mmCIF file of C-alpha atoms in Angstrom:
data_model
loop_
_atom_site.group_PDB
_atom_site.id
_atom_site.type_symbol
_atom_site.label_atom_id
_atom_site.label_comp_id
_atom_site.label_asym_id
_atom_site.label_seq_id
_atom_site.Cartn_x
_atom_site.Cartn_y
_atom_site.Cartn_z
ATOM 1 C CA MET A 1 107.862 -49.131 24.151
ATOM 2 C CA TYR A 2 107.157 -48.966 27.857
ATOM 3 C CA SER A 3 106.143 -52.037 29.782
ATOM 4 C CA HIS A 4 102.676 -50.751 30.492
ATOM 5 C CA GLN A 5 101.862 -50.028 26.858
ATOM 6 C CA THR A 6 100.124 -52.585 24.713
ATOM 7 C CA LYS A 7 101.378 -53.426 21.321
ATOM 8 C CA PRO A 8 99.169 -51.951 18.634
ATOM 9 C CA HIS A 9 97.425 -54.248 16.202
ATOM 10 C CA ASN A 10 98.966 -54.584 12.796
ATOM 11 C CA LYS A 11 95.648 -53.846 11.145
ATOM 12 C CA GLN A 12 95.293 -50.250 10.096
ATOM 13 C CA TYR A 13 92.035 -48.258 10.067
ATOM 14 C CA THR A 14 91.016 -45.740 7.515
ATOM 15 C CA SER A 15 89.573 -42.413 8.710
ATOM 16 C CA LEU A 16 86.173 -41.349 7.401
ATOM 17 C CA VAL A 17 87.585 -37.902 6.769
ATOM 18 C CA SER A 18 89.293 -37.477 3.424
ATOM 19 C CA ILE A 19 91.630 -34.652 2.526
ATOM 20 C CA THR A 20 92.150 -33.731 -1.118
ATOM 21 C CA SER A 21 95.616 -32.669 -2.157
ATOM 22 C CA ASP A 22 94.446 -31.736 -5.620
ATOM 23 C CA VAL A 23 91.165 -31.727 -7.459
ATOM 24 C CA HIS A 24 91.300 -35.317 -8.733
ATOM 25 C CA LYS A 25 93.244 -37.365 -6.193
ATOM 26 C CA PRO A 26 91.887 -37.901 -2.693
ATOM 27 C CA ILE A 27 94.341 -38.846 0.022
ATOM 28 C CA GLN A 28 93.197 -41.318 2.648
ATOM 29 C CA LEU A 29 94.481 -40.735 6.185
ATOM 30 C CA LYS A 30 95.786 -43.799 7.987
ATOM 31 C CA ASP A 31 95.249 -44.167 11.695
ATOM 32 C CA ASN A 32 97.262 -46.704 13.717
ATOM 33 C CA ARG A 33 95.596 -45.993 17.063
ATOM 34 C CA SER A 34 94.064 -48.705 19.165
ATOM 35 C CA SER A 35 91.051 -50.290 17.505
ATOM 36 C CA SER A 36 88.830 -49.822 20.546
ATOM 37 C CA VAL A 37 89.466 -46.076 20.623
ATOM 38 C CA ILE A 38 88.914 -45.708 16.887
ATOM 39 C CA GLN A 39 85.744 -47.750 16.921
ATOM 40 C CA ARG A 40 84.262 -45.649 19.706
ATOM 41 C CA LYS A 41 84.973 -42.403 17.892
ATOM 42 C CA LEU A 42 83.711 -43.740 14.561
ATOM 43 C CA GLN A 43 80.532 -44.980 16.192
ATOM 44 C CA PHE A 44 80.040 -41.599 17.895
ATOM 45 C CA ALA A 45 80.471 -39.806 14.564
ATOM 46 C CA MET A 46 78.020 -42.113 12.790
ATOM 47 C CA ASN A 47 75.452 -41.637 15.561
ATOM 48 C CA ALA A 48 75.753 -37.871 15.199
ATOM 49 C CA ILE A 49 75.207 -38.089 11.439
ATOM 50 C CA THR A 50 72.229 -40.444 11.598
ATOM 51 C CA SER A 51 70.509 -38.455 14.386
ATOM 52 C CA ASN A 52 70.525 -35.220 12.308
ATOM 53 C CA THR A 53 72.680 -33.370 14.812
ATOM 54 C CA ASP A 54 75.767 -31.333 14.059
ATOM 55 C CA VAL A 55 78.741 -33.472 13.007
ATOM 56 C CA ILE A 56 81.279 -33.621 15.812
ATOM 57 C CA GLN A 57 84.938 -33.666 14.875
ATOM 58 C CA LEU A 58 87.049 -36.539 16.077
ATOM 59 C CA GLY A 59 89.250 -35.711 19.022
ATOM 60 C CA LYS A 60 87.016 -32.834 20.158
ATOM 61 C CA LYS A 61 85.106 -32.618 23.430
ATOM 62 C CA LYS A 62 81.417 -33.355 23.344
ATOM 63 C CA PRO A 63 79.548 -30.049 23.153
ATOM 64 C CA LYS A 64 76.944 -29.088 25.728
ATOM 65 C CA THR A 65 73.443 -29.908 24.604
ATOM 66 C CA THR A 66 70.402 -27.762 25.338
ATOM 67 C CA THR A 67 67.788 -29.605 27.367
ATOM 68 C CA SER A 68 64.073 -29.326 26.736
ATOM 69 C CA ASN A 69 63.633 -27.547 30.105
ATOM 70 C CA ALA A 70 66.156 -24.898 29.116
ATOM 71 C CA LEU A 71 64.449 -24.404 25.755
ATOM 72 C CA ASN A 72 61.072 -24.022 27.429
ATOM 73 C CA LYS A 73 62.553 -21.511 29.869
ATOM 74 C CA ASN A 74 64.015 -19.459 27.008
ATOM 75 C CA LYS A 75 60.667 -19.480 25.226
ATOM 76 C CA ALA A 76 58.878 -18.384 28.395
ATOM 77 C CA THR A 77 61.362 -15.539 28.842
ATOM 78 C CA LYS A 78 60.779 -14.360 25.281
ATOM 79 C CA VAL A 79 57.011 -14.484 25.743
ATOM 80 C CA LYS A 80 57.288 -12.574 29.020
ATOM 81 C CA LYS A 81 59.232 -9.789 27.357
ATOM 82 C CA LYS A 82 56.489 -9.375 24.774
ATOM 83 C CA ILE A 83 53.829 -8.656 27.417
ATOM 84 C CA LYS A 84 53.139 -4.927 27.321
ATOM 85 C CA LYS A 85 52.612 -3.170 30.635
ATOM 86 C CA THR A 86 49.332 -1.320 31.010
ATOM 87 C CA PRO A 87 48.878 2.200 32.410
ATOM 88 C CA TYR A 88 47.122 0.586 35.376
ATOM 89 C CA ASP A 89 50.219 -1.213 36.704
ATOM 90 C CA ARG A 90 51.140 0.062 40.149
ATOM 91 C CA PRO A 91 53.950 2.628 39.859
ATOM 92 C CA SER A 92 56.807 3.225 42.257
ATOM 93 C CA PHE A 93 56.826 6.257 44.539
ATOM 94 C CA THR A 94 58.392 9.406 43.118
ATOM 95 C CA ALA A 95 61.520 10.957 44.650
ATOM 96 C CA ASP A 96 59.465 13.892 45.991
ATOM 97 C CA SER A 97 57.078 11.497 47.716
ATOM 98 C CA LYS A 98 59.781 9.367 49.343
ATOM 99 C CA GLN A 99 61.920 12.287 50.475
ATOM 100 C CA SER A 100 58.873 14.187 51.743
ATOM 101 C CA ALA A 101 57.896 11.233 53.950
ATOM 102 C CA ILE A 102 61.442 10.783 55.275
ATOM 103 C CA LEU A 103 61.786 14.489 56.099
ATOM 104 C CA HIS A 104 58.370 14.521 57.749
ATOM 105 C CA HIS A 105 59.422 11.603 59.937
ATOM 106 C CA ASN A 106 62.843 13.034 60.792
ATOM 107 C CA THR A 107 61.505 16.475 61.751
ATOM 108 C CA SER A 108 58.577 15.182 63.811
ATOM 109 C CA LYS A 109 58.928 15.495 67.579
ATOM 110 C CA ARG A 110 57.149 12.148 67.963
ATOM 111 C CA SER A 111 59.813 10.208 66.038
ATOM 112 C CA SER A 112 61.986 7.947 68.187
ATOM 113 C CA PHE A 113 64.520 7.209 65.429
ATOM 114 C CA GLN A 114 65.858 8.776 62.238
ATOM 115 C CA ILE A 115 65.728 7.481 58.652
ATOM 116 C CA ASN A 116 68.763 7.994 56.422
ATOM 117 C CA PRO A 117 67.542 10.028 53.384
ATOM 118 C CA LYS A 118 70.240 8.568 51.105
ATOM 119 C CA LYS A 119 70.102 4.950 52.316
ATOM 120 C CA PRO A 120 66.759 4.425 54.084
ATOM 121 C CA ASN A 121 67.142 0.625 54.448
ATOM 122 C CA LEU A 122 63.437 0.356 55.266
ATOM 123 C CA PRO A 123 63.331 -3.451 55.857
ATOM 124 C CA SER A 124 65.698 -3.052 58.816
ATOM 125 C CA LEU A 125 63.185 -0.578 60.303
ATOM 126 C CA ASN A 126 60.009 -2.448 59.283
ATOM 127 C CA ALA A 127 58.943 0.866 57.746
ATOM 128 C CA ALA A 128 56.662 1.766 54.823
ATOM 129 C CA GLN A 129 54.618 4.693 53.531
ATOM 130 C CA PRO A 130 50.990 3.899 54.398
ATOM 131 C CA HIS A 131 48.330 5.193 52.005
ATOM 132 C CA ARG A 132 45.307 6.917 53.483
ATOM 133 C CA PHE A 133 43.276 6.301 50.320
ATOM 134 C CA PRO A 134 44.560 2.965 48.934
ATOM 135 C CA TRP A 135 46.130 2.462 45.524
ATOM 136 C CA LYS A 136 43.565 -0.149 44.435
ATOM 137 C CA ASP A 137 40.623 2.219 44.989
ATOM 138 C CA MET A 138 42.525 5.018 43.277
ATOM 139 C CA ARG A 139 43.129 2.812 40.245
ATOM 140 C CA GLU A 140 39.534 1.509 40.049
ATOM 141 C CA VAL A 141 38.003 4.974 40.382
ATOM 142 C CA THR A 142 40.289 6.295 37.632
ATOM 143 C CA LYS A 143 39.610 3.264 35.443
ATOM 144 C CA GLY A 144 35.870 3.838 35.855
ATOM 145 C CA TYR A 145 36.234 7.518 35.004
ATOM 146 C CA HIS A 146 38.400 6.663 31.974
ATOM 147 C CA THR A 147 35.596 4.474 30.592
ATOM 148 C CA GLY A 148 32.912 7.085 31.195
ATOM 149 C CA GLN A 149 31.776 5.906 34.630
ATOM 150 C CA LYS A 150 32.468 6.889 38.256
ATOM 151 C CA LYS A 151 32.714 10.597 37.418
ATOM 152 C CA LYS A 152 31.353 11.552 40.823
ATOM 153 C CA GLN A 153 33.883 9.362 42.660
ATOM 154 C CA PHE A 154 36.744 10.596 40.482
ATOM 155 C CA GLN A 155 35.940 14.253 41.125
ATOM 156 C CA SER A 156 35.705 13.594 44.883
ATOM 157 C CA MET A 157 39.128 11.890 44.786
ATOM 158 C CA ILE A 158 40.627 14.903 43.006
ATOM 159 C CA ARG A 159 39.059 17.233 45.584
ATOM 160 C CA PHE A 160 40.461 15.160 48.425
ATOM 161 C CA LEU A 161 44.008 15.086 47.013
ATOM 162 C CA LYS A 162 44.142 18.766 46.092
ATOM 163 C CA THR A 163 42.654 20.145 49.310
ATOM 164 C CA SER A 164 44.620 17.805 51.577
ATOM 165 C CA GLY A 165 47.813 18.685 49.694
ATOM 166 C CA ASP A 166 47.223 22.436 50.080
ATOM 167 C CA THR A 167 46.396 21.975 53.768
ATOM 168 C CA ARG A 168 49.564 19.967 54.390
ATOM 169 C CA ILE A 169 51.727 22.594 52.686
ATOM 170 C CA GLU A 170 50.202 25.292 54.910
ATOM 171 C CA HIS A 171 50.871 23.111 57.952
ATOM 172 C CA ILE A 172 54.536 22.633 56.958
ATOM 173 C CA GLU A 173 54.918 26.390 56.443
ATOM 174 C CA ARG A 174 53.627 27.050 59.976
ATOM 175 C CA ARG A 175 56.014 24.474 61.440
ATOM 176 C CA LEU A 176 58.890 26.030 59.520
ATOM 177 C CA GLU A 177 58.046 29.484 60.898
ATOM 178 C CA ARG A 178 58.055 28.093 64.443
ATOM 179 C CA SER A 179 61.480 26.545 63.834
ATOM 180 C CA LYS A 180 62.789 29.888 62.599
ATOM 181 C CA ARG A 181 61.482 31.673 65.667
ATOM 182 C CA LYS A 182 63.179 29.108 67.892
ATOM 183 C CA LYS A 183 66.323 29.268 65.700
ATOM 184 C CA ASP A 184 66.394 25.486 65.501
ATOM 185 C CA VAL A 185 68.932 25.131 62.686
ATOM 186 C CA SER A 186 68.476 21.383 62.076
ATOM 187 C CA LYS A 187 64.676 21.688 61.950
ATOM 188 C CA ILE A 188 64.890 24.757 59.702
ATOM 189 C CA LYS A 189 67.009 22.851 57.189
ATOM 190 C CA GLY A 190 64.819 19.737 57.267
ATOM 191 C CA ARG A 191 61.517 21.579 57.041
ATOM 192 C CA THR A 192 62.740 23.863 54.257
ATOM 193 C CA GLU A 193 63.552 20.790 52.176
ATOM 194 C CA LEU A 194 60.283 19.143 53.255
ATOM 195 C CA LEU A 195 58.314 22.168 52.049
ATOM 196 C CA LYS A 196 60.161 22.070 48.722
ATOM 197 C CA ARG A 197 59.390 18.367 48.239
ATOM 198 C CA ALA A 198 55.723 18.736 49.206
ATOM 199 C CA LYS A 199 55.262 21.634 46.787
ATOM 200 C CA GLY A 200 57.030 19.637 44.072
ATOM 201 C CA SER A 201 54.677 16.694 44.561
ATOM 202 C CA GLN A 202 51.599 18.929 44.584
ATOM 203 C CA SER A 203 52.700 20.759 41.452
ATOM 204 C CA SER A 204 53.447 17.492 39.603
ATOM 205 C CA PHE A 205 50.043 16.088 40.542
ATOM 206 C CA ASN A 206 48.173 19.230 39.411
ATOM 207 C CA LYS A 207 50.029 19.187 36.103
ATOM 208 C CA ALA A 208 49.412 15.458 35.510
ATOM 209 C CA HIS A 209 45.713 15.874 36.332
ATOM 210 C CA LYS A 210 45.294 18.758 33.886
ATOM 211 C CA GLU A 211 47.133 16.952 31.085
ATOM 212 C CA TYR A 212 45.083 13.796 31.635
ATOM 213 C CA THR A 213 41.706 15.573 31.630
ATOM 214 C CA ASP A 214 42.743 17.642 28.580
ATOM 215 C CA THR A 215 44.027 14.662 26.590
ATOM 216 C CA GLN A 216 42.979 11.216 27.730
ATOM 217 C CA ASN A 217 45.406 8.620 26.422
ATOM 218 C CA ASP A 218 47.641 5.889 27.860
ATOM 219 C CA LYS A 219 50.574 8.246 28.376
ATOM 220 C CA THR A 220 48.681 10.922 30.333
ATOM 221 C CA LEU A 221 46.702 8.265 32.244
ATOM 222 C CA LYS A 222 49.900 6.503 33.350
ATOM 223 C CA GLU A 223 51.503 9.741 34.559
ATOM 224 C CA PHE A 224 48.353 10.828 36.366
ATOM 225 C CA LEU A 225 48.194 7.549 38.305
ATOM 226 C CA ARG A 226 51.902 7.755 39.078
ATOM 227 C CA GLN A 227 51.531 11.200 40.615
ATOM 228 C CA ALA A 228 48.268 10.318 42.393
ATOM 229 C CA ASN A 229 49.835 7.204 43.943
ATOM 230 C CA SER A 230 52.766 9.330 45.155
ATOM 231 C CA HIS A 231 50.755 12.327 46.332
ATOM 232 C CA HIS A 232 52.574 13.773 49.337
ATOM 233 C CA ALA A 233 49.456 14.213 51.494
ATOM 234 C CA ASN A 234 48.159 10.692 50.853
ATOM 235 C CA VAL A 235 51.466 9.040 51.838
ATOM 236 C CA PRO A 236 52.959 11.750 54.091
ATOM 237 C CA ASP A 237 54.925 9.680 56.578
ATOM 238 C CA TYR A 238 56.181 6.260 57.648
ATOM 239 C CA GLY A 239 54.645 3.533 59.766
ATOM 240 C CA ALA A 240 55.129 -0.152 60.571
ATOM 241 C CA HIS A 241 54.900 -2.319 57.450
ATOM 242 C CA PHE A 242 54.490 -5.933 58.610
ATOM 243 C CA GLY A 243 51.685 -6.195 61.126
ATOM 244 C CA VAL A 244 50.050 -2.858 60.229
ATOM 245 C CA ASN A 245 50.479 -1.450 56.716
ATOM 246 C CA GLN A 246 50.657 -4.774 54.900
ATOM 247 C CA PRO A 247 47.489 -6.379 56.340
ATOM 248 C CA VAL A 248 45.461 -3.167 55.925
ATOM 249 C CA ASN A 249 46.553 -3.133 52.273
ATOM 250 C CA ASP A 250 43.492 -2.196 50.141
ATOM 251 C CA ALA A 251 41.408 -0.537 52.870
ATOM 252 C CA ILE A 252 41.315 3.124 53.916
ATOM 253 C CA HIS A 253 43.927 3.775 56.591
ATOM 254 C CA LEU A 254 43.114 6.698 58.888
ATOM 255 C CA ASN A 255 45.471 8.619 61.145
ATOM 256 C CA ILE A 256 43.803 9.689 64.414
ATOM 257 C CA ARG A 257 45.455 12.099 66.826
ATOM 258 C CA LYS A 258 45.715 11.606 70.571
ATOM 259 C CA SER A 259 43.105 13.172 72.822
ATOM 260 C CA ARG A 260 44.107 16.452 74.441
ATOM 261 C CA SER A 261 42.731 17.964 77.615
ATOM 262 C CA ARG A 262 40.290 20.852 77.227
ATOM 263 C CA LYS A 263 42.221 22.900 79.772
ATOM 264 C CA ARG A 264 45.963 23.376 79.755
ATOM 265 C CA LYS A 265 46.539 22.427 83.394
ATOM 266 C CA ASN A 266 45.179 19.876 85.835
ATOM 267 C CA SER A 267 42.278 18.682 83.703
ATOM 268 C CA THR A 268 41.010 15.183 83.065
ATOM 269 C CA ASP A 269 38.290 16.331 80.706
ATOM 270 C CA LEU A 270 39.468 15.126 77.286
ATOM 271 C CA ARG A 271 38.546 16.618 73.960
ATOM 272 C CA PRO A 272 37.148 14.242 71.321
ATOM 273 C CA ARG A 273 39.840 12.575 69.244
ATOM 274 C CA SER A 274 40.486 14.271 65.941
ATOM 275 C CA PRO A 275 41.643 12.824 62.621
ATOM 276 C CA SER A 276 44.839 14.262 61.147
ATOM 277 C CA PRO A 277 44.275 17.007 58.523
ATOM 278 C CA THR A 278 44.546 14.516 55.628
ATOM 279 C CA SER A 279 42.250 11.936 57.271
ATOM 280 C CA LYS A 280 39.737 14.682 58.045
ATOM 281 C CA LYS A 281 39.777 15.771 54.381
ATOM 282 C CA LEU A 282 39.293 12.177 53.311
ATOM 283 C CA LEU A 283 36.169 11.785 55.469
ATOM 284 C CA SER A 284 34.850 15.169 54.337
ATOM 285 C CA GLU A 285 35.673 15.261 50.623
ATOM 286 C CA LEU A 286 35.823 11.653 49.429
ATOM 287 C CA ASP A 287 32.667 9.985 48.181
ATOM 288 C CA PRO A 288 32.100 6.866 50.370
ATOM 289 C CA GLY A 289 31.362 4.856 47.219
ATOM 290 C CA SER A 290 34.941 5.436 46.051
ATOM 291 C CA SER A 291 36.289 2.696 48.301
ATOM 292 C CA GLU A 292 35.492 -0.983 47.829
ATOM 293 C CA LYS A 293 36.534 -2.101 51.327
ATOM 294 C CA GLY A 294 36.118 1.139 53.233
ATOM 295 C CA ILE A 295 37.933 1.853 56.507
ATOM 296 C CA ALA A 296 40.232 -0.657 58.217
ATOM 297 C CA VAL A 297 39.076 -1.783 61.680
ATOM 298 C CA ASP A 298 39.981 -4.635 64.023
ATOM 299 C CA LYS A 299 37.711 -7.543 65.043
ATOM 300 C CA ASP A 300 36.017 -5.335 67.649
ATOM 301 C CA GLY A 301 35.329 -2.509 65.206
ATOM 302 C CA LYS A 302 38.064 -0.191 66.456
ATOM 303 C CA ILE A 303 39.872 1.979 63.916
ATOM 304 C CA ILE A 304 43.361 0.755 62.975
ATOM 305 C CA THR A 305 45.500 3.879 62.615
ATOM 306 C CA THR A 306 48.562 4.338 60.425
ATOM 307 C CA GLY A 307 50.582 4.408 63.650
ATOM 308 C CA GLY A 308 49.353 0.942 64.631
ATOM 309 C CA LYS A 309 46.970 2.129 67.372
ATOM 310 C CA LEU A 310 43.349 1.101 67.958
ATOM 311 C CA ILE A 311 40.800 3.904 68.362
ATOM 312 C CA ASP A 312 37.196 3.561 69.446
ATOM 313 C CA PRO A 313 35.031 5.529 66.943
ATOM 314 C CA SER A 314 32.897 6.771 69.834
ATOM 315 C CA THR A 315 35.818 8.961 70.970
ATOM 316 C CA LEU A 316 35.527 11.030 67.771
ATOM 317 C CA SER A 317 33.481 14.204 67.644
ATOM 318 C CA PRO A 318 29.776 13.796 66.699
ATOM 319 C CA ASP A 319 30.365 15.516 63.342
ATOM 320 C CA ILE A 320 33.255 13.210 62.441
ATOM 321 C CA GLN A 321 31.303 10.154 63.631
ATOM 322 C CA LYS A 322 28.509 10.977 61.157
ATOM 323 C CA LYS A 323 30.972 11.131 58.247
ATOM 324 C CA TYR A 324 32.769 8.019 59.453
ATOM 325 C CA ALA A 325 29.477 6.066 59.541
ATOM 326 C CA LEU A 326 28.942 6.595 55.800
ATOM 327 C CA PHE A 327 31.938 4.430 54.863
ATOM 328 C CA LYS A 328 32.109 0.644 54.704
ATOM 329 C CA LYS A 329 34.317 -1.120 57.260
ATOM 330 C CA THR A 330 36.705 -4.033 56.733
ATOM 331 C CA LYS A 331 37.920 -6.152 59.649
ATOM 332 C CA ILE A 332 41.655 -6.847 59.491
ATOM 333 C CA LYS A 333 42.315 -10.168 61.213
ATOM 334 C CA SER A 334 46.114 -10.202 60.885
ATOM 335 C CA PHE A 335 46.693 -6.758 62.450
ATOM 336 C CA MET A 336 49.421 -6.683 65.139
ATOM 337 C CA SER A 337 49.073 -4.073 67.872
ATOM 338 C CA ASN A 338 52.697 -4.641 68.940
ATOM 339 C CA ALA A 339 54.276 -4.577 65.490
ATOM 340 C CA PRO A 340 57.867 -3.251 65.613
ATOM 341 C CA PHE A 341 58.646 0.126 64.059
ATOM 342 C CA GLY A 342 62.274 1.186 63.947
ATOM 343 C CA SER A 343 63.596 -2.379 64.199
ATOM 344 C CA PRO A 344 63.398 -5.451 61.933
ATOM 345 C CA TYR A 345 60.246 -7.534 61.844
ATOM 346 C CA LYS A 346 60.848 -11.124 62.987
ATOM 347 C CA LYS A 347 58.213 -13.655 62.108
ATOM 348 C CA SER A 348 57.217 -15.690 65.144
ATOM 349 C CA THR A 349 57.700 -19.428 64.862
#
């Protein structure tokens, strides 16, 4: 025995665990370990038995116990999994929609930077696809139509999406022909793919609309809303997310072109500003009652464009002004006229 060891007591302790060598004769195990150690383990075993928990073998590590918080979390997770998604949940953009917007941006002469089609990394560019007609209005109009209401608004929405889609495809075809005449190889490649994606989106929307109107059920409704939300003409390009797209959110977001001089040279006489083809179709075809919030404007009533510019409605043509006046207006207080686009958004402190 080493000097640091204590001499064991002479009294022996009998283990609670009995082992039977044969059917009739139990064998008691003798344990000569220190009484303090044995007592602690025996007490631990008795506590386990009396508290209706699993019996813990002597000499084994104490198992991990499940806390009430963990149990509640597991229950919450199980309940969450049981919640069934509805057809009205906002869907993600389709591949045709995303690639169409990227190709539109990359082949536009006004773009100051390029977006990687395979790895867009949109947060680093503060970029997003701004809706012209917002998702919330699209969902509510469809929901109303699905329950036998808002038929007029639904039909106007369909008209807007179909005519604006056809117009955009024609516009892309003209741009592609110009690229071919100029033998601009990079633009030819990009616009050929852009045309393919736009036609794919238009075709998918037309198909989903027909299937939904022919057979109205959750499956066809869900697919219709997915294709409508991703319609290539309604989300045709990219713009600044934080500061512009995000605060506008559920309001109509118009795209207004720059003014051009009436004469080609040495003229200061400007033509009235004109909405883009899709925005013009929206003002012409969409029933004003289709939108809850109407058109996004700033505190002074100027139109907030998808490009983050402010346009005075009085600079529009008289015909467009009349159509514009029929829609509600929503003032966007958190709009940022200097929001970054092409670089990360940094929240000011």
